[in-house]
JSON list of C-alpha atoms in Angstrom, two decimals:
[
{"chain": "A", "resi": 27, "resn": "MET", "atom": "CA", "xyz": [-48.44, 173.55, -0.55]},
{"chain": "A", "resi": 28, "resn": "ALA", "atom": "CA", "xyz": [-51.71, 171.85, -1.51]},
{"chain": "A", "resi": 29, "resn": "THR", "atom": "CA", "xyz": [-51.88, 168.23, -0.46]},
{"chain": "A", "resi": 30, "resn": "ARG", "atom": "CA", "xyz": [-54.41, 165.56, 0.42]},
{"chain": "A", "resi": 31, "resn": "LEU", "atom": "CA", "xyz": [-52.60, 164.69, 3.63]},
{"chain": "A", "resi": 32, "resn": "LEU", "atom": "CA", "xyz": [-55.20, 165.60, 6.20]},
{"chain": "A", "resi": 33, "resn": "PHE", "atom": "CA", "xyz": [-52.87, 166.27, 9.09]},
{"chain": "A", "resi": 34, "resn": "TRP", "atom": "CA", "xyz": [-50.99, 168.88, 7.00]},
{"chain": "A", "resi": 35, "resn": "LYS", "atom": "CA", "xyz": [-54.02, 170.36, 5.26]},
{"chain": "A", "resi": 36, "resn": "LYS", "atom": "CA", "xyz": [-55.76, 171.05, 8.55]},
{"chain": "A", "resi": 37, "resn": "GLU", "atom": "CA", "xyz": [-52.79, 173.03, 9.85]},
{"chain": "A", "resi": 38, "resn": "GLU", "atom": "CA", "xyz": [-52.56, 175.03, 6.63]},
{"chain": "A", "resi": 39, "resn": "GLU", "atom": "CA", "xyz": [-56.28, 175.85, 6.62]},
{"chain": "A", "resi": 40, "resn": "ASP", "atom": "CA", "xyz": [-56.20, 176.91, 10.26]},
{"chain": "A", "resi": 41, "resn": "LEU", "atom": "CA", "xyz": [-53.16, 179.08, 9.57]},
{"chain": "A", "resi": 42, "resn": "TYR", "atom": "CA", "xyz": [-54.85, 180.96, 6.73]},
{"chain": "A", "resi": 43, "resn": "GLY", "atom": "CA", "xyz": [-58.38, 180.83, 8.13]},
{"chain": "A", "resi": 44, "resn": "GLU", "atom": "CA", "xyz": [-59.77, 179.09, 5.07]},
{"chain": "A", "resi": 45, "resn": "GLN", "atom": "CA", "xyz": [-63.33, 177.89, 5.29]},
{"chain": "A", "resi": 46, "resn": "HIS", "atom": "CA", "xyz": [-64.42, 175.31, 2.74]},
{"chain": "A", "resi": 47, "resn": "ALA", "atom": "CA", "xyz": [-67.98, 174.26, 2.11]},
{"chain": "A", "resi": 48, "resn": "GLN", "atom": "CA", "xyz": [-68.76, 170.80, 3.42]},
{"chain": "A", "resi": 49, "resn": "PRO", "atom": "CA", "xyz": [-71.37, 168.61, 1.78]},
{"chain": "A", "resi": 50, "resn": "GLY", "atom": "CA", "xyz": [-74.09, 167.81, 4.21]},
{"chain": "A", "resi": 51, "resn": "LEU", "atom": "CA", "xyz": [-77.67, 168.62, 4.94]},
{"chain": "A", "resi": 52, "resn": "LEU", "atom": "CA", "xyz": [-78.08, 171.17, 2.14]},
{"chain": "A", "resi": 53, "resn": "SER", "atom": "CA", "xyz": [-76.86, 168.79, -0.57]},
{"chain": "A", "resi": 54, "resn": "ASP", "atom": "CA", "xyz": [-79.01, 165.98, 0.88]},
{"chain": "A", "resi": 55, "resn": "PHE", "atom": "CA", "xyz": [-82.00, 168.33, 0.93]},
{"chain": "A", "resi": 56, "resn": "ILE", "atom": "CA", "xyz": [-81.50, 169.43, -2.69]},
{"chain": "A", "resi": 57, "resn": "LEU", "atom": "CA", "xyz": [-81.00, 165.89, -3.97]},
{"chain": "A", "resi": 58, "resn": "GLY", "atom": "CA", "xyz": [-83.96, 164.59, -1.97]},
{"chain": "A", "resi": 59, "resn": "SER", "atom": "CA", "xyz": [-86.19, 167.46, -3.08]},
{"chain": "A", "resi": 60, "resn": "GLN", "atom": "CA", "xyz": [-85.46, 166.86, -6.75]},
{"chain": "A", "resi": 61, "resn": "ASP", "atom": "CA", "xyz": [-86.05, 163.13, -6.46]},
{"chain": "A", "resi": 62, "resn": "GLY", "atom": "CA", "xyz": [-89.17, 163.61, -4.35]},
{"chain": "A", "resi": 63, "resn": "LEU", "atom": "CA", "xyz": [-90.58, 166.24, -6.69]},
{"chain": "A", "resi": 64, "resn": "VAL", "atom": "CA", "xyz": [-90.34, 163.93, -9.69]},
{"chain": "A", "resi": 65, "resn": "ASN", "atom": "CA", "xyz": [-92.04, 161.10, -7.80]},
{"chain": "A", "resi": 66, "resn": "VAL", "atom": "CA", "xyz": [-94.82, 163.32, -6.43]},
{"chain": "A", "resi": 67, "resn": "LEU", "atom": "CA", "xyz": [-95.49, 164.78, -9.88]},
{"chain": "A", "resi": 68, "resn": "GLY", "atom": "CA", "xyz": [-95.74, 161.25, -11.24]},
{"chain": "A", "resi": 69, "resn": "VAL", "atom": "CA", "xyz": [-98.31, 160.35, -8.57]},
{"chain": "A", "resi": 70, "resn": "ILE", "atom": "CA", "xyz": [-100.29, 163.55, -9.20]},
{"chain": "A", "resi": 71, "resn": "LEU", "atom": "CA", "xyz": [-100.37, 162.91, -12.95]},
{"chain": "A", "resi": 72, "resn": "GLY", "atom": "CA", "xyz": [-101.49, 159.33, -12.39]},
{"chain": "A", "resi": 73, "resn": "VAL", "atom": "CA", "xyz": [-104.26, 160.37, -10.00]},
{"chain": "A", "resi": 74, "resn": "ALA", "atom": "CA", "xyz": [-105.32, 163.21, -12.32]},
{"chain": "A", "resi": 75, "resn": "ILE", "atom": "CA", "xyz": [-105.73, 160.76, -15.18]},
{"chain": "A", "resi": 76, "resn": "ALA", "atom": "CA", "xyz": [-107.82, 158.43, -13.01]},
{"chain": "A", "resi": 77, "resn": "SER", "atom": "CA", "xyz": [-109.95, 161.15, -11.41]},
{"chain": "A", "resi": 78, "resn": "GLN", "atom": "CA", "xyz": [-111.06, 164.66, -12.30]},
{"chain": "A", "resi": 79, "resn": "ASP", "atom": "CA", "xyz": [-111.85, 165.53, -8.66]},
{"chain": "A", "resi": 80, "resn": "ILE", "atom": "CA", "xyz": [-109.35, 168.17, -7.48]},
{"chain": "A", "resi": 81, "resn": "ARG", "atom": "CA", "xyz": [-109.70, 167.06, -3.84]},
{"chain": "A", "resi": 82, "resn": "ILE", "atom": "CA", "xyz": [-108.64, 163.52, -4.69]},
{"chain": "A", "resi": 83, "resn": "ILE", "atom": "CA", "xyz": [-105.71, 164.83, -6.77]},
{"chain": "A", "resi": 84, "resn": "LEU", "atom": "CA", "xyz": [-104.56, 167.12, -3.92]},
{"chain": "A", "resi": 85, "resn": "ALA", "atom": "CA", "xyz": [-104.97, 164.34, -1.34]},
{"chain": "A", "resi": 86, "resn": "GLY", "atom": "CA", "xyz": [-102.91, 162.00, -3.52]},
{"chain": "A", "resi": 87, "resn": "GLY", "atom": "CA", "xyz": [-100.22, 164.66, -3.94]},
{"chain": "A", "resi": 88, "resn": "LEU", "atom": "CA", "xyz": [-100.06, 165.36, -0.20]},
{"chain": "A", "resi": 89, "resn": "ALA", "atom": "CA", "xyz": [-99.93, 161.66, 0.65]},
{"chain": "A", "resi": 90, "resn": "ALA", "atom": "CA", "xyz": [-97.12, 161.13, -1.87]},
{"chain": "A", "resi": 91, "resn": "THR", "atom": "CA", "xyz": [-95.22, 164.14, -0.48]},
{"chain": "A", "resi": 92, "resn": "PHE", "atom": "CA", "xyz": [-95.49, 162.80, 3.07]},
{"chain": "A", "resi": 93, "resn": "ALA", "atom": "CA", "xyz": [-94.40, 159.30, 2.02]},
{"chain": "A", "resi": 94, "resn": "GLU", "atom": "CA", "xyz": [-91.44, 160.70, 0.03]},
{"chain": "A", "resi": 95, "resn": "SER", "atom": "CA", "xyz": [-90.33, 162.78, 3.02]},
{"chain": "A", "resi": 96, "resn": "ILE", "atom": "CA", "xyz": [-90.30, 159.76, 5.30]},
{"chain": "A", "resi": 97, "resn": "SER", "atom": "CA", "xyz": [-88.55, 157.64, 2.68]},
{"chain": "A", "resi": 98, "resn": "MET", "atom": "CA", "xyz": [-85.84, 160.21, 1.95]},
{"chain": "A", "resi": 99, "resn": "GLY", "atom": "CA", "xyz": [-85.19, 160.75, 5.65]},
{"chain": "A", "resi": 100, "resn": "ALA", "atom": "CA", "xyz": [-84.86, 157.02, 6.26]},
{"chain": "A", "resi": 101, "resn": "VAL", "atom": "CA", "xyz": [-82.49, 156.58, 3.31]},
{"chain": "A", "resi": 102, "resn": "ALA", "atom": "CA", "xyz": [-80.30, 159.51, 4.40]},
{"chain": "A", "resi": 103, "resn": "TYR", "atom": "CA", "xyz": [-80.19, 158.21, 7.98]},
{"chain": "A", "resi": 104, "resn": "THR", "atom": "CA", "xyz": [-79.32, 154.62, 7.11]},
{"chain": "A", "resi": 105, "resn": "SER", "atom": "CA", "xyz": [-76.74, 155.57, 4.47]},
{"chain": "A", "resi": 106, "resn": "THR", "atom": "CA", "xyz": [-75.04, 157.94, 6.94]},
{"chain": "A", "resi": 107, "resn": "LEU", "atom": "CA", "xyz": [-74.92, 155.20, 9.58]},
{"chain": "A", "resi": 108, "resn": "ALA", "atom": "CA", "xyz": [-73.56, 152.70, 7.07]},
{"chain": "A", "resi": 109, "resn": "ARG", "atom": "CA", "xyz": [-70.88, 155.14, 5.86]},
{"chain": "A", "resi": 110, "resn": "ARG", "atom": "CA", "xyz": [-69.89, 155.92, 9.47]},
{"chain": "A", "resi": 111, "resn": "ASP", "atom": "CA", "xyz": [-69.79, 152.25, 10.50]},
{"chain": "A", "resi": 112, "resn": "HIS", "atom": "CA", "xyz": [-67.71, 151.37, 7.44]},
{"chain": "A", "resi": 113, "resn": "TYR", "atom": "CA", "xyz": [-65.22, 154.17, 8.11]},
{"chain": "A", "resi": 114, "resn": "LEU", "atom": "CA", "xyz": [-64.86, 153.36, 11.81]},
{"chain": "A", "resi": 115, "resn": "GLY", "atom": "CA", "xyz": [-64.45, 149.65, 11.02]},
{"chain": "A", "resi": 116, "resn": "GLU", "atom": "CA", "xyz": [-61.72, 150.43, 8.50]},
{"chain": "A", "resi": 117, "resn": "ILE", "atom": "CA", "xyz": [-59.93, 152.66, 11.04]},
{"chain": "A", "resi": 118, "resn": "GLU", "atom": "CA", "xyz": [-59.83, 149.78, 13.53]},
{"chain": "A", "resi": 119, "resn": "ARG", "atom": "CA", "xyz": [-58.63, 147.32, 10.89]},
{"chain": "A", "resi": 120, "resn": "GLU", "atom": "CA", "xyz": [-55.91, 149.73, 9.74]},
{"chain": "A", "resi": 121, "resn": "ARG", "atom": "CA", "xyz": [-54.78, 150.40, 13.34]},
{"chain": "A", "resi": 122, "resn": "ARG", "atom": "CA", "xyz": [-54.54, 146.68, 13.95]},
{"chain": "A", "resi": 123, "resn": "GLU", "atom": "CA", "xyz": [-52.50, 146.19, 10.77]},
{"chain": "A", "resi": 124, "resn": "MET", "atom": "CA", "xyz": [-50.17, 149.04, 11.77]},
{"chain": "A", "resi": 125, "resn": "THR", "atom": "CA", "xyz": [-49.51, 147.24, 15.07]},
{"chain": "A", "resi": 126, "resn": "GLU", "atom": "CA", "xyz": [-49.44, 143.63, 13.88]},
{"chain": "A", "resi": 127, "resn": "LEU", "atom": "CA", "xyz": [-47.92, 144.11, 10.39]},
{"chain": "A", "resi": 128, "resn": "PRO", "atom": "CA", "xyz": [-45.92, 147.34, 10.54]},
{"chain": "A", "resi": 129, "resn": "HIS", "atom": "CA", "xyz": [-43.49, 146.22, 7.82]},
{"chain": "A", "resi": 130, "resn": "VAL", "atom": "CA", "xyz": [-46.37, 145.63, 5.37]},
{"chain": "A", "resi": 131, "resn": "GLU", "atom": "CA", "xyz": [-48.05, 148.93, 6.22]},
{"chain": "A", "resi": 132, "resn": "ARG", "atom": "CA", "xyz": [-44.72, 150.74, 5.95]},
{"chain": "A", "resi": 133, "resn": "GLU", "atom": "CA", "xyz": [-44.27, 149.32, 2.45]},
{"chain": "A", "resi": 134, "resn": "GLU", "atom": "CA", "xyz": [-47.75, 150.56, 1.52]},
{"chain": "A", "resi": 135, "resn": "VAL", "atom": "CA", "xyz": [-46.75, 154.08, 2.61]},
{"chain": "A", "resi": 136, "resn": "ARG", "atom": "CA", "xyz": [-43.57, 153.75, 0.55]},
{"chain": "A", "resi": 137, "resn": "GLU", "atom": "CA", "xyz": [-45.68, 152.90, -2.53]},
{"chain": "A", "resi": 138, "resn": "ILE", "atom": "CA", "xyz": [-47.92, 155.92, -1.95]},
{"chain": "A", "resi": 139, "resn": "LEU", "atom": "CA", "xyz": [-44.87, 158.16, -1.70]},
{"chain": "A", "resi": 140, "resn": "ARG", "atom": "CA", "xyz": [-43.42, 156.67, -4.88]},
{"chain": "A", "resi": 141, "resn": "LYS", "atom": "CA", "xyz": [-46.64, 157.55, -6.70]},
{"chain": "A", "resi": 142, "resn": "TRP", "atom": "CA", "xyz": [-46.05, 161.13, -5.54]},
{"chain": "A", "resi": 143, "resn": "GLU", "atom": "CA", "xyz": [-42.58, 160.93, -7.12]},
{"chain": "A", "resi": 144, "resn": "PHE", "atom": "CA", "xyz": [-40.57, 160.80, -3.90]},
{"chain": "A", "resi": 145, "resn": "GLU", "atom": "CA", "xyz": [-37.36, 158.85, -4.43]},
{"chain": "A", "resi": 146, "resn": "GLY", "atom": "CA", "xyz": [-34.19, 157.79, -2.67]},
{"chain": "A", "resi": 147, "resn": "GLN", "atom": "CA", "xyz": [-33.19, 159.49, 0.56]},
{"chain": "A", "resi": 148, "resn": "GLU", "atom": "CA", "xyz": [-36.08, 161.96, 0.36]},
{"chain": "A", "resi": 149, "resn": "LEU", "atom": "CA", "xyz": [-38.56, 159.06, 0.18]},
{"chain": "A", "resi": 150, "resn": "GLU", "atom": "CA", "xyz": [-36.97, 157.28, 3.15]},
{"chain": "A", "resi": 151, "resn": "GLU", "atom": "CA", "xyz": [-36.91, 160.46, 5.27]},
{"chain": "A", "resi": 152, "resn": "MET", "atom": "CA", "xyz": [-40.54, 161.17, 4.47]},
{"chain": "A", "resi": 153, "resn": "LEU", "atom": "CA", "xyz": [-41.46, 157.55, 5.20]},
{"chain": "A", "resi": 154, "resn": "ASP", "atom": "CA", "xyz": [-39.69, 157.64, 8.58]},
{"chain": "A", "resi": 155, "resn": "ARG", "atom": "CA", "xyz": [-41.38, 160.90, 9.53]},
{"chain": "A", "resi": 156, "resn": "ILE", "atom": "CA", "xyz": [-44.86, 159.65, 8.61]},
{"chain": "A", "resi": 157, "resn": "VAL", "atom": "CA", "xyz": [-44.63, 156.28, 10.37]},
{"chain": "A", "resi": 158, "resn": "SER", "atom": "CA", "xyz": [-43.17, 157.93, 13.48]},
{"chain": "A", "resi": 159, "resn": "LYS", "atom": "CA", "xyz": [-46.51, 159.70, 13.97]},
{"chain": "A", "resi": 160, "resn": "PRO", "atom": "CA", "xyz": [-49.33, 157.13, 14.26]},
{"chain": "A", "resi": 161, "resn": "LYS", "atom": "CA", "xyz": [-52.11, 159.68, 13.67]},
{"chain": "A", "resi": 162, "resn": "ALA", "atom": "CA", "xyz": [-50.48, 160.92, 10.47]},
{"chain": "A", "resi": 163, "resn": "TRP", "atom": "CA", "xyz": [-49.77, 157.36, 9.37]},
{"chain": "A", "resi": 164, "resn": "LEU", "atom": "CA", "xyz": [-53.36, 156.29, 9.96]},
{"chain": "A", "resi": 165, "resn": "GLU", "atom": "CA", "xyz": [-54.84, 159.31, 8.16]},
{"chain": "A", "resi": 166, "resn": "LEU", "atom": "CA", "xyz": [-52.53, 158.76, 5.20]},
{"chain": "A", "resi": 167, "resn": "MET", "atom": "CA", "xyz": [-53.60, 155.13, 4.92]},
{"chain": "A", "resi": 168, "resn": "MET", "atom": "CA", "xyz": [-57.29, 155.96, 5.24]},
{"chain": "A", "resi": 169, "resn": "ALA", "atom": "CA", "xyz": [-57.14, 158.69, 2.61]},
{"chain": "A", "resi": 170, "resn": "HIS", "atom": "CA", "xyz": [-54.68, 157.27, 0.11]},
{"chain": "A", "resi": 171, "resn": "GLU", "atom": "CA", "xyz": [-54.77, 153.50, 0.49]},
{"chain": "A", "resi": 172, "resn": "LEU", "atom": "CA", "xyz": [-58.49, 153.11, 1.15]},
{"chain": "A", "resi": 173, "resn": "ASN", "atom": "CA", "xyz": [-59.73, 156.37, -0.43]},
{"chain": "A", "resi": 174, "resn": "LEU", "atom": "CA", "xyz": [-61.99, 157.06, 2.54]},
{"chain": "A", "resi": 175, "resn": "ALA", "atom": "CA", "xyz": [-62.80, 160.53, 3.81]},
{"chain": "A", "resi": 176, "resn": "PRO", "atom": "CA", "xyz": [-63.33, 161.09, 7.52]},
{"chain": "A", "resi": 177, "resn": "VAL", "atom": "CA", "xyz": [-66.90, 161.05, 8.76]},
{"chain": "A", "resi": 178, "resn": "ASP", "atom": "CA", "xyz": [-68.37, 163.84, 10.81]},
{"chain": "A", "resi": 179, "resn": "LYS", "atom": "CA", "xyz": [-68.31, 162.91, 14.49]},
{"chain": "A", "resi": 180, "resn": "GLY", "atom": "CA", "xyz": [-71.86, 164.23, 14.85]},
{"chain": "A", "resi": 181, "resn": "GLN", "atom": "CA", "xyz": [-73.24, 161.67, 12.43]}
]
């Protein structure tokens, strides 16, 4: 039973001991390295055209490498913070809506279930089960209404 519902998926993965790769530091490193390499090569070529002195070319390459490292680290850090802040803000907004406008939020869940081809009594039973569990309800709304994936708590 493959599904995007996080509260079910987690139980299934734990049951079967599945370990899935998570994007993170390695993907950031690879992307940053490729971008940084292109920029550093551009600097080295520019310096090599301007000067034939190998020491100046190497110094320019090292300076560009250092600057790229700092820049990539700063971009990764700020984008991670922004993604985390956005996700946490949306969780709070969604929780508030579930409390203050439960009928509206319930209808949004109904629409999600309709898209999954639930109908009639089956739809209503599923709807009742989901909204009776606030954690499941919230995760469903985050994943399928807002299309947001959870952020790592360590970020």
